[in-house]
CSV table of C-alpha atoms in Angstrom, one decimal:
chain,number,residue,atom,x,y,z
A,25,MET,CA,-102.7,-2.5,-108.0
A,26,ARG,CA,-104.9,-5.0,-109.5
A,27,ASN,CA,-104.0,-8.2,-110.7
A,28,TYR,CA,-104.6,-9.6,-114.1
A,29,ASN,CA,-107.5,-12.3,-114.2
A,30,PHE,CA,-107.3,-14.8,-117.0
A,31,SER,CA,-110.0,-17.0,-115.6
A,32,ALA,CA,-112.5,-18.3,-118.0
A,33,GLY,CA,-115.4,-17.3,-115.8
A,34,PRO,CA,-116.0,-15.5,-113.7
A,35,SER,CA,-113.9,-13.1,-115.5
A,36,MET,CA,-112.6,-9.6,-115.1
A,37,LEU,CA,-114.8,-6.8,-115.2
A,38,PRO,CA,-114.0,-3.2,-116.5
A,39,GLU,CA,-112.4,-1.1,-113.6
A,40,PRO,CA,-114.6,1.7,-114.5
A,41,VAL,CA,-117.7,-0.4,-113.9
A,42,LEU,CA,-116.4,-1.8,-110.7
A,43,LYS,CA,-115.3,1.7,-109.5
A,44,GLN,CA,-118.9,3.1,-110.0
A,45,VAL,CA,-120.5,-0.1,-108.3
A,46,GLN,CA,-118.0,0.9,-105.5
A,47,SER,CA,-119.4,4.2,-105.4
A,48,GLU,CA,-123.2,3.5,-105.6
A,49,LEU,CA,-122.9,0.3,-103.5
A,50,LEU,CA,-124.6,2.1,-100.4
A,51,ASP,CA,-126.9,4.6,-102.0
A,52,TYR,CA,-128.0,4.1,-105.7
A,53,SER,CA,-128.9,7.1,-107.3
A,54,LYS,CA,-129.9,8.9,-104.2
A,55,THR,CA,-132.6,6.1,-103.3
A,56,GLY,CA,-130.8,5.5,-99.8
A,57,MET,CA,-130.2,1.9,-100.6
A,58,SER,CA,-128.1,-0.7,-102.8
A,59,VAL,CA,-129.5,-2.2,-105.7
A,60,MET,CA,-129.1,-5.4,-103.7
A,61,GLU,CA,-131.8,-4.3,-101.2
A,62,MET,CA,-134.4,-2.6,-103.2
A,63,SER,CA,-137.6,-4.1,-104.5
A,64,HIS,CA,-137.6,-5.2,-108.2
A,65,ARG,CA,-141.1,-3.6,-108.4
A,66,SER,CA,-139.6,-0.2,-107.5
A,67,LYS,CA,-139.4,2.3,-110.2
A,68,PRO,CA,-135.5,2.7,-109.7
A,69,TYR,CA,-135.0,-0.9,-110.3
A,70,GLU,CA,-137.8,-1.1,-113.4
A,71,ALA,CA,-135.6,1.7,-115.2
A,72,ILE,CA,-132.1,-0.3,-114.4
A,73,ASN,CA,-134.0,-3.4,-116.1
A,74,ALA,CA,-135.4,-1.2,-119.0
A,75,GLU,CA,-131.8,0.4,-119.5
A,76,ALA,CA,-130.3,-2.8,-119.7
A,77,GLU,CA,-132.5,-4.2,-122.4
A,78,SER,CA,-132.4,-1.1,-124.3
A,79,LEU,CA,-128.7,-1.1,-124.3
A,80,LEU,CA,-128.3,-4.7,-125.2
A,81,ARG,CA,-130.5,-4.0,-128.0
A,82,GLU,CA,-128.7,-1.4,-129.2
A,83,LEU,CA,-125.1,-2.8,-128.9
A,84,MET,CA,-126.2,-5.8,-130.8
A,85,ALA,CA,-128.7,-4.2,-133.2
A,86,ILE,CA,-131.6,-6.8,-131.8
A,87,PRO,CA,-134.4,-6.5,-134.5
A,88,ASP,CA,-137.8,-5.9,-133.3
A,89,ASN,CA,-139.1,-9.3,-133.9
A,90,TYR,CA,-137.1,-10.5,-130.9
A,91,ASP,CA,-137.6,-10.3,-127.4
A,92,VAL,CA,-134.7,-9.8,-124.7
A,93,ILE,CA,-134.9,-11.4,-121.2
A,94,PHE,CA,-132.8,-11.7,-118.3
A,95,VAL,CA,-133.2,-14.8,-116.3
A,96,GLN,CA,-131.6,-17.1,-113.7
A,97,GLY,CA,-129.9,-20.4,-113.8
A,98,GLY,CA,-126.9,-19.8,-115.9
A,99,ALA,CA,-126.6,-20.9,-119.4
A,100,SER,CA,-126.8,-24.7,-118.6
A,101,THR,CA,-130.4,-24.3,-117.6
A,102,GLN,CA,-130.9,-23.2,-121.1
A,103,PHE,CA,-129.7,-26.9,-122.1
A,104,GLU,CA,-133.0,-27.9,-121.0
A,105,ALA,CA,-135.1,-24.8,-121.8
A,106,VAL,CA,-134.3,-24.9,-125.5
A,107,PRO,CA,-136.1,-28.2,-126.2
A,108,LEU,CA,-138.7,-27.7,-123.7
A,109,ASN,CA,-139.6,-24.3,-125.4
A,110,ILE,CA,-139.2,-25.0,-129.1
A,111,SER,CA,-139.0,-28.7,-129.7
A,112,VAL,CA,-142.6,-29.2,-131.3
A,113,ASN,CA,-141.9,-32.5,-133.0
A,114,LYS,CA,-139.2,-33.5,-130.6
A,115,LYS,CA,-136.6,-33.5,-132.9
A,116,ALA,CA,-133.3,-31.5,-133.0
A,117,ASP,CA,-129.9,-31.6,-134.3
A,118,TYR,CA,-126.9,-30.8,-132.4
A,119,VAL,CA,-123.3,-29.7,-133.3
A,120,VAL,CA,-120.8,-31.0,-130.8
A,121,THR,CA,-117.7,-28.9,-130.7
A,122,GLY,CA,-116.6,-28.9,-127.1
A,123,ASN,CA,-117.8,-29.7,-123.3
A,124,PHE,CA,-120.8,-27.3,-123.2
A,125,SER,CA,-122.3,-28.3,-126.5
A,126,LYS,CA,-121.7,-31.9,-125.3
A,127,LYS,CA,-123.6,-31.3,-122.1
A,128,ALA,CA,-126.4,-29.4,-124.1
A,129,PHE,CA,-126.8,-32.4,-126.2
A,130,SER,CA,-126.8,-34.6,-123.4
A,131,GLU,CA,-129.5,-32.8,-121.7
A,132,ALA,CA,-131.6,-32.5,-124.8
A,133,GLN,CA,-131.6,-36.3,-125.3
A,134,LYS,CA,-134.2,-36.5,-122.4
A,135,TYR,CA,-136.9,-34.8,-124.6
A,136,GLY,CA,-136.9,-36.5,-127.7
A,137,ASP,CA,-134.9,-37.5,-130.9
A,138,MET,CA,-132.2,-35.5,-130.6
A,139,VAL,CA,-129.0,-36.2,-132.9
A,140,LYS,CA,-125.6,-35.3,-133.0
A,141,ALA,CA,-125.3,-33.8,-136.6
A,142,ALA,CA,-121.7,-33.3,-136.4
A,143,SER,CA,-118.8,-33.2,-133.9
A,144,SER,CA,-115.1,-32.5,-133.8
A,145,GLU,CA,-114.7,-34.6,-130.9
A,146,ASP,CA,-112.2,-37.1,-133.3
A,147,LYS,CA,-109.7,-34.4,-132.7
A,148,ASN,CA,-110.3,-33.3,-129.4
A,149,PHE,CA,-112.5,-30.3,-130.4
A,150,THR,CA,-109.5,-28.6,-132.1
A,151,TYR,CA,-111.7,-27.4,-135.1
A,152,ILE,CA,-115.1,-26.9,-136.1
A,153,PRO,CA,-116.7,-29.1,-138.7
A,154,LYS,CA,-117.7,-27.9,-141.9
A,155,LEU,CA,-121.4,-27.5,-142.1
A,156,ASP,CA,-124.0,-27.1,-144.5
A,157,ARG,CA,-127.7,-27.2,-145.1
A,158,LYS,CA,-127.5,-31.0,-145.9
A,159,THR,CA,-125.9,-31.6,-142.5
A,160,PHE,CA,-129.1,-31.0,-140.8
A,161,ARG,CA,-132.5,-33.1,-140.9
A,162,PRO,CA,-135.2,-30.8,-142.9
A,163,ASP,CA,-137.8,-31.6,-140.2
A,164,ALA,CA,-135.8,-30.9,-137.4
A,165,ASP,CA,-137.0,-28.0,-134.8
A,166,TYR,CA,-133.9,-26.3,-134.4
A,167,VAL,CA,-130.1,-26.8,-134.8
A,168,HIS,CA,-128.1,-26.1,-131.7
A,169,ILE,CA,-124.6,-25.0,-131.5
A,170,CYS,CA,-121.9,-23.6,-129.0
A,171,TYR,CA,-120.3,-20.6,-131.0
A,172,ASN,CA,-117.2,-20.3,-128.9
A,173,ASN,CA,-115.8,-23.4,-127.1
A,174,THR,CA,-114.2,-21.9,-123.9
A,175,ILE,CA,-112.3,-24.9,-122.8
A,176,PHE,CA,-110.8,-26.0,-126.2
A,177,GLY,CA,-110.5,-22.4,-127.5
A,178,THR,CA,-112.3,-22.8,-131.0
A,179,ARG,CA,-115.0,-20.6,-132.3
A,180,TYR,CA,-117.0,-20.5,-135.5
A,181,ALA,CA,-115.4,-18.8,-138.3
A,182,SER,CA,-119.2,-18.1,-139.7
A,183,VAL,CA,-122.8,-18.5,-138.6
A,184,PRO,CA,-123.7,-21.9,-140.1
A,185,ASP,CA,-126.4,-21.9,-142.8
A,186,THR,CA,-129.5,-23.9,-141.5
A,187,GLY,CA,-132.0,-22.7,-144.1
A,188,SER,CA,-135.2,-22.5,-142.7
A,189,ILE,CA,-134.4,-24.3,-139.3
A,190,PRO,CA,-134.2,-22.2,-136.6
A,191,LEU,CA,-130.3,-21.6,-135.4
A,192,VAL,CA,-130.0,-21.8,-131.5
A,193,ALA,CA,-126.8,-20.4,-130.1
A,194,ASP,CA,-125.0,-20.5,-127.0
A,195,LEU,CA,-122.9,-17.4,-127.0
A,196,SER,CA,-121.7,-17.3,-123.3
A,197,SER,CA,-118.1,-17.0,-123.8
A,198,CYS,CA,-118.3,-14.6,-126.7
A,199,ILE,CA,-121.5,-12.3,-126.6
A,200,LEU,CA,-120.4,-8.8,-127.4
A,201,SER,CA,-116.9,-9.6,-128.4
A,202,GLN,CA,-117.7,-9.3,-132.0
A,203,GLU,CA,-120.3,-8.2,-134.4
A,204,ILE,CA,-122.9,-11.1,-135.2
A,205,ASP,CA,-126.1,-10.6,-137.2
A,206,VAL,CA,-128.7,-11.6,-134.8
A,207,GLY,CA,-131.3,-12.2,-137.7
A,208,LYS,CA,-129.5,-15.1,-138.6
A,209,PHE,CA,-130.6,-17.0,-135.4
A,210,GLY,CA,-133.7,-17.9,-133.5
A,211,VAL,CA,-132.5,-18.0,-130.3
A,212,ILE,CA,-129.4,-16.9,-128.6
A,213,TYR,CA,-128.4,-17.2,-124.8
A,214,ALA,CA,-125.6,-16.3,-122.8
A,215,GLY,CA,-124.2,-16.4,-119.0
A,216,ALA,CA,-123.1,-13.1,-117.9
A,217,GLN,CA,-119.9,-14.1,-116.3
A,218,LYS,CA,-117.4,-13.9,-119.1
A,219,ASN,CA,-118.3,-10.7,-121.0
A,220,VAL,CA,-121.1,-9.0,-119.4
A,221,GLY,CA,-121.2,-9.1,-115.8
A,222,PRO,CA,-121.1,-11.0,-112.4
A,223,ALA,CA,-122.7,-14.5,-112.3
A,224,GLY,CA,-126.4,-14.6,-111.7
A,225,VAL,CA,-127.9,-13.4,-114.7
A,226,THR,CA,-128.3,-15.0,-118.2
A,227,ILE,CA,-129.5,-13.2,-121.3
A,228,VAL,CA,-131.9,-14.9,-123.7
A,229,ILE,CA,-132.9,-13.6,-127.2
A,230,VAL,CA,-135.8,-15.4,-128.9
A,231,ARG,CA,-137.5,-14.4,-132.0
A,232,LYS,CA,-141.2,-14.0,-131.5
A,233,ASP,CA,-142.6,-16.6,-133.8
A,234,LEU,CA,-140.8,-19.4,-131.6
A,235,GLN,CA,-142.4,-17.9,-128.2
A,236,ASP,CA,-145.8,-19.9,-128.3
A,237,LYS,CA,-144.2,-23.4,-128.9
A,238,ALA,CA,-143.4,-24.6,-125.2
A,239,ASP,CA,-144.4,-28.1,-124.1
A,240,ARG,CA,-147.4,-28.3,-121.9
A,241,LEU,CA,-144.9,-30.1,-119.4
A,242,CYS,CA,-142.6,-27.0,-119.6
A,243,PRO,CA,-141.8,-26.0,-116.0
A,244,THR,CA,-143.3,-22.0,-115.8
A,245,MET,CA,-139.8,-20.8,-114.7
A,246,LEU,CA,-138.3,-22.3,-117.9
A,247,LYS,CA,-140.7,-20.8,-120.2
A,248,TRP,CA,-139.5,-17.9,-122.0
A,249,SER,CA,-142.9,-16.6,-122.6
A,250,THR,CA,-143.3,-16.4,-118.9
A,251,GLN,CA,-140.4,-13.9,-118.6
A,252,ILE,CA,-141.2,-12.1,-121.9
A,253,LYS,CA,-144.6,-11.2,-120.8
A,254,GLU,CA,-143.6,-9.8,-117.7
A,255,HIS,CA,-140.4,-8.0,-118.9
A,256,SER,CA,-138.0,-10.5,-117.0
A,257,LEU,CA,-139.9,-9.5,-113.8
A,258,TYR,CA,-142.1,-12.4,-113.4
A,259,ASN,CA,-140.3,-13.3,-110.0
A,260,THR,CA,-137.6,-11.8,-108.0
A,261,PRO,CA,-134.6,-11.2,-110.5
A,262,PRO,CA,-130.6,-11.4,-110.3
A,263,ALA,CA,-131.1,-7.7,-109.7
A,264,PHE,CA,-127.8,-6.8,-108.4
A,265,SER,CA,-126.1,-8.9,-111.6
A,266,THR,CA,-128.6,-7.2,-114.0
A,267,TYR,CA,-127.4,-3.7,-112.6
A,268,VAL,CA,-123.7,-4.4,-113.1
A,269,SER,CA,-124.5,-5.8,-116.7
A,270,MET,CA,-126.1,-2.5,-117.5
A,271,LEU,CA,-123.1,-0.7,-116.5
A,272,VAL,CA,-121.0,-2.8,-118.8
A,273,PHE,CA,-123.4,-2.2,-121.4
A,274,ARG,CA,-122.8,1.7,-120.7
A,275,TRP,CA,-119.0,1.0,-120.6
A,276,LEU,CA,-119.0,-0.7,-123.7
A,277,LYS,CA,-121.3,1.9,-125.7
A,278,ASN,CA,-119.0,4.8,-124.5
A,279,LEU,CA,-116.0,2.8,-125.9
A,280,GLY,CA,-117.4,2.7,-129.3
A,281,GLY,CA,-119.7,-0.3,-129.2
A,282,VAL,CA,-119.2,-3.9,-130.3
A,283,LYS,CA,-117.4,-2.9,-133.6
A,284,ALA,CA,-114.7,-1.1,-131.4
A,285,ILE,CA,-114.2,-3.9,-128.9
A,286,GLN,CA,-113.8,-6.5,-131.7
A,287,GLU,CA,-111.0,-4.6,-133.2
A,288,ILE,CA,-109.4,-4.2,-129.7
A,289,ASN,CA,-110.0,-7.9,-129.1
A,290,GLU,CA,-108.6,-9.0,-132.5
A,291,ALA,CA,-105.4,-7.2,-131.8
A,292,LYS,CA,-105.3,-8.8,-128.4
A,293,ALA,CA,-105.6,-12.3,-129.8
A,294,LYS,CA,-103.3,-11.6,-132.6
A,295,MET,CA,-100.5,-10.5,-130.3
A,296,LEU,CA,-100.5,-13.7,-128.1
A,297,TYR,CA,-101.1,-16.2,-131.2
A,298,ASP,CA,-98.3,-14.6,-133.0
A,299,PHE,CA,-96.0,-14.8,-129.9
A,300,ILE,CA,-96.7,-18.5,-129.3
A,301,ASP,CA,-96.8,-19.4,-133.1
A,302,SER,CA,-93.4,-17.6,-133.4
A,303,SER,CA,-92.0,-19.8,-130.3
A,304,ASP,CA,-90.7,-23.1,-130.4
A,305,PHE,CA,-91.3,-23.5,-126.6
A,306,TYR,CA,-95.1,-22.9,-126.5
A,307,ASN,CA,-97.9,-24.7,-128.8
A,308,ASN,CA,-101.4,-23.9,-129.4
A,309,TYR,CA,-103.0,-27.0,-130.8
A,310,VAL,CA,-106.1,-25.4,-132.3
A,311,GLU,CA,-106.6,-25.2,-136.1
A,312,CYS,CA,-105.9,-21.5,-137.0
A,313,GLU,CA,-109.2,-21.1,-138.9
A,314,TYR,CA,-111.1,-21.6,-135.9
A,315,ARG,CA,-108.9,-20.1,-133.2
A,316,SER,CA,-111.0,-18.2,-130.5
A,317,LEU,CA,-110.7,-14.5,-130.0
A,318,MET,CA,-111.6,-15.0,-126.0
A,319,ASN,CA,-110.0,-18.2,-125.1
A,320,VAL,CA,-106.1,-19.3,-125.7
A,321,PRO,CA,-105.0,-22.5,-124.6
A,322,PHE,CA,-101.4,-23.4,-124.8
A,323,VAL,CA,-98.9,-25.5,-123.6
A,324,THR,CA,-95.0,-26.1,-122.9
A,325,PRO,CA,-92.9,-29.0,-123.7
A,326,SER,CA,-94.2,-31.0,-120.5
A,327,ALA,CA,-97.0,-31.1,-117.8
A,328,GLU,CA,-94.3,-30.4,-115.0
A,329,THR,CA,-93.1,-27.0,-116.9
A,330,ASP,CA,-96.9,-26.1,-117.2
A,331,SER,CA,-97.2,-26.5,-113.5
A,332,GLU,CA,-94.4,-24.4,-113.0
A,333,PHE,CA,-95.4,-21.7,-115.5
A,334,VAL,CA,-98.9,-21.4,-113.6
A,335,ALA,CA,-97.3,-20.8,-110.2
A,336,GLU,CA,-94.6,-18.6,-111.3
A,337,ALA,CA,-97.2,-16.3,-113.4
A,338,ALA,CA,-99.4,-16.0,-110.2
A,339,LYS,CA,-96.5,-14.7,-108.4
A,340,GLU,CA,-96.4,-11.8,-111.3
A,341,GLY,CA,-100.1,-11.1,-111.0
A,342,LEU,CA,-100.9,-13.1,-113.8
A,343,LEU,CA,-103.7,-15.3,-112.4
A,344,THR,CA,-105.7,-18.1,-113.1
A,345,LEU,CA,-103.9,-19.3,-116.1
A,346,LYS,CA,-104.3,-23.2,-115.4
A,347,GLY,CA,-105.8,-24.9,-118.3
A,348,HIS,CA,-109.1,-26.8,-117.8
A,349,ARG,CA,-108.7,-30.4,-116.8
A,350,LEU,CA,-109.9,-31.8,-120.0
A,351,VAL,CA,-107.1,-30.3,-121.8
A,352,GLY,CA,-104.4,-29.6,-119.4
A,353,GLY,CA,-101.7,-27.0,-119.8
A,354,MET,CA,-102.6,-23.0,-119.7
A,355,ARG,CA,-105.4,-21.1,-120.9
A,356,ALA,CA,-105.5,-17.3,-121.3
A,357,SER,CA,-109.1,-16.0,-121.3
A,358,ILE,CA,-108.9,-12.6,-122.9
A,359,TYR,CA,-112.4,-11.3,-122.6
A,360,ASN,CA,-113.6,-7.6,-123.2
A,361,ALA,CA,-112.4,-6.5,-120.1
A,362,MET,CA,-108.9,-7.6,-120.5
A,363,PRO,CA,-106.7,-4.5,-121.5
A,364,VAL,CA,-104.0,-4.9,-123.7
A,365,GLU,CA,-101.7,-4.3,-121.0
A,366,GLY,CA,-102.4,-7.6,-119.5
A,367,ILE,CA,-101.5,-9.4,-123.0
A,368,GLU,CA,-98.3,-7.4,-122.8
A,369,LYS,CA,-97.4,-8.5,-119.4
A,370,LEU,CA,-98.3,-12.0,-119.9
A,371,ILE,CA,-96.2,-12.1,-123.3
A,372,ALA,CA,-93.1,-10.4,-121.5
A,373,PHE,CA,-93.6,-13.2,-118.7
A,374,MET,CA,-93.8,-15.8,-121.2
A,375,LYS,CA,-90.5,-15.0,-122.7
A,376,LYS,CA,-88.8,-14.4,-119.7
A,377,PHE,CA,-90.1,-17.9,-118.8
A,378,GLU,CA,-89.1,-19.5,-121.7
A,379,LYS,CA,-85.5,-18.0,-121.5
A,380,ASN,CA,-85.1,-19.6,-117.9
A,381,HIS,CA,-86.5,-23.1,-119.0
A,382,LYS,CA,-85.4,-24.0,-122.3
C-alpha cells in the first residue's frame, strides 16, 4: 500500500499517472525505447512536447497572445531570468510574502533599482499585504509576486491590480490548483515538482509583447525568446519530466479540468482547517482570509510534542509532515494528487494523537 506523502515538493503524483509511466518505462508508444532514451529531435518526443503545451493551454485557458515554454533550472532560475528579460529601465517592484519571494527580490537587486513595495515579514508572513495601484511605482518595468507561499501557508485572495504594469507571478506551488485569469499576468512561471510532475521542468508563460526586451547581457539559456523560437527544444530539454507532466495534464483534463480540481482542493482544505479550528490542541497561525489551499502549517502546544507528532504520523504512513525550519511545527501539503482519503486519514490520526497527548 502506498503511503500519503505530505511533502511540500517533490510531492505526490497521481497514482494512475505513475502506473502509466511504469507500463511505458521500457517501451514508449511502441518505439522500443524509454522516453528517457529517445532524442528530443525525434517525432515521438516532438509529439509529447506539443501535447504538453496544448493541454496546458486548454487547462489554463491561456490566450493566443501568450507563449508557453518548458525550461530547466527550476523556478529559482527565473528569479534572475525575470529581470534579465523584461527590466528595460532596471526598475521593478517586489511584494515579499515569504521565503521564495524574498529570494526572488534578493536576486533581482543585482540588476537595478528593485524595491520592496510591500511585505508581510512584520508578522512572520502570516498574511498578504493590502495592495492597490498606488502601492507600485508607475514607471516600474514589472511587479513580482509569489501567489502561494509554500513555507508559511498563505496565498493571495485575489490577483493584485497593477494597472498597466506587467504582473509577474511565481505559481510554483499553486499552478493548476485553482482557476486563474492568465490575462491578468504578464509572466507566469512555476516549477513542476508540486502540482505538475517530477522535478526537472519549469513552466514559463510569457505575453508576446514582453518577449523582445531582454538585456543584451542576458545569457542565451535564460532568454525566453531563445526557447520560444525553438518551441522549448533549443537544447536537450528535461524530456522525462515533460512527459510525466503531459500525463498529469491528461489526468487533470479527464478529471474535469481545473474547475473540478479546485472544488476538490477547497473541500480538502476546508476539512483540515475546520478540524484544526475546532481543536484547542492544534493551531494554524495564518489569517483566515489568506490561508493556502495547498500548504497547511500547524503546531501543537510544544516543539517536543511537534516532534512526537511527526514521528508517530510516519509510522501510520503519513509522511513528510515536519514543518520548514523557518516556522517549525508541521505542514501538510495537500496538492492536486493528494486524495481526500489522505486528509481523512490525517485527521483521524490527529484526533487520536490529541487524545493521547492532552
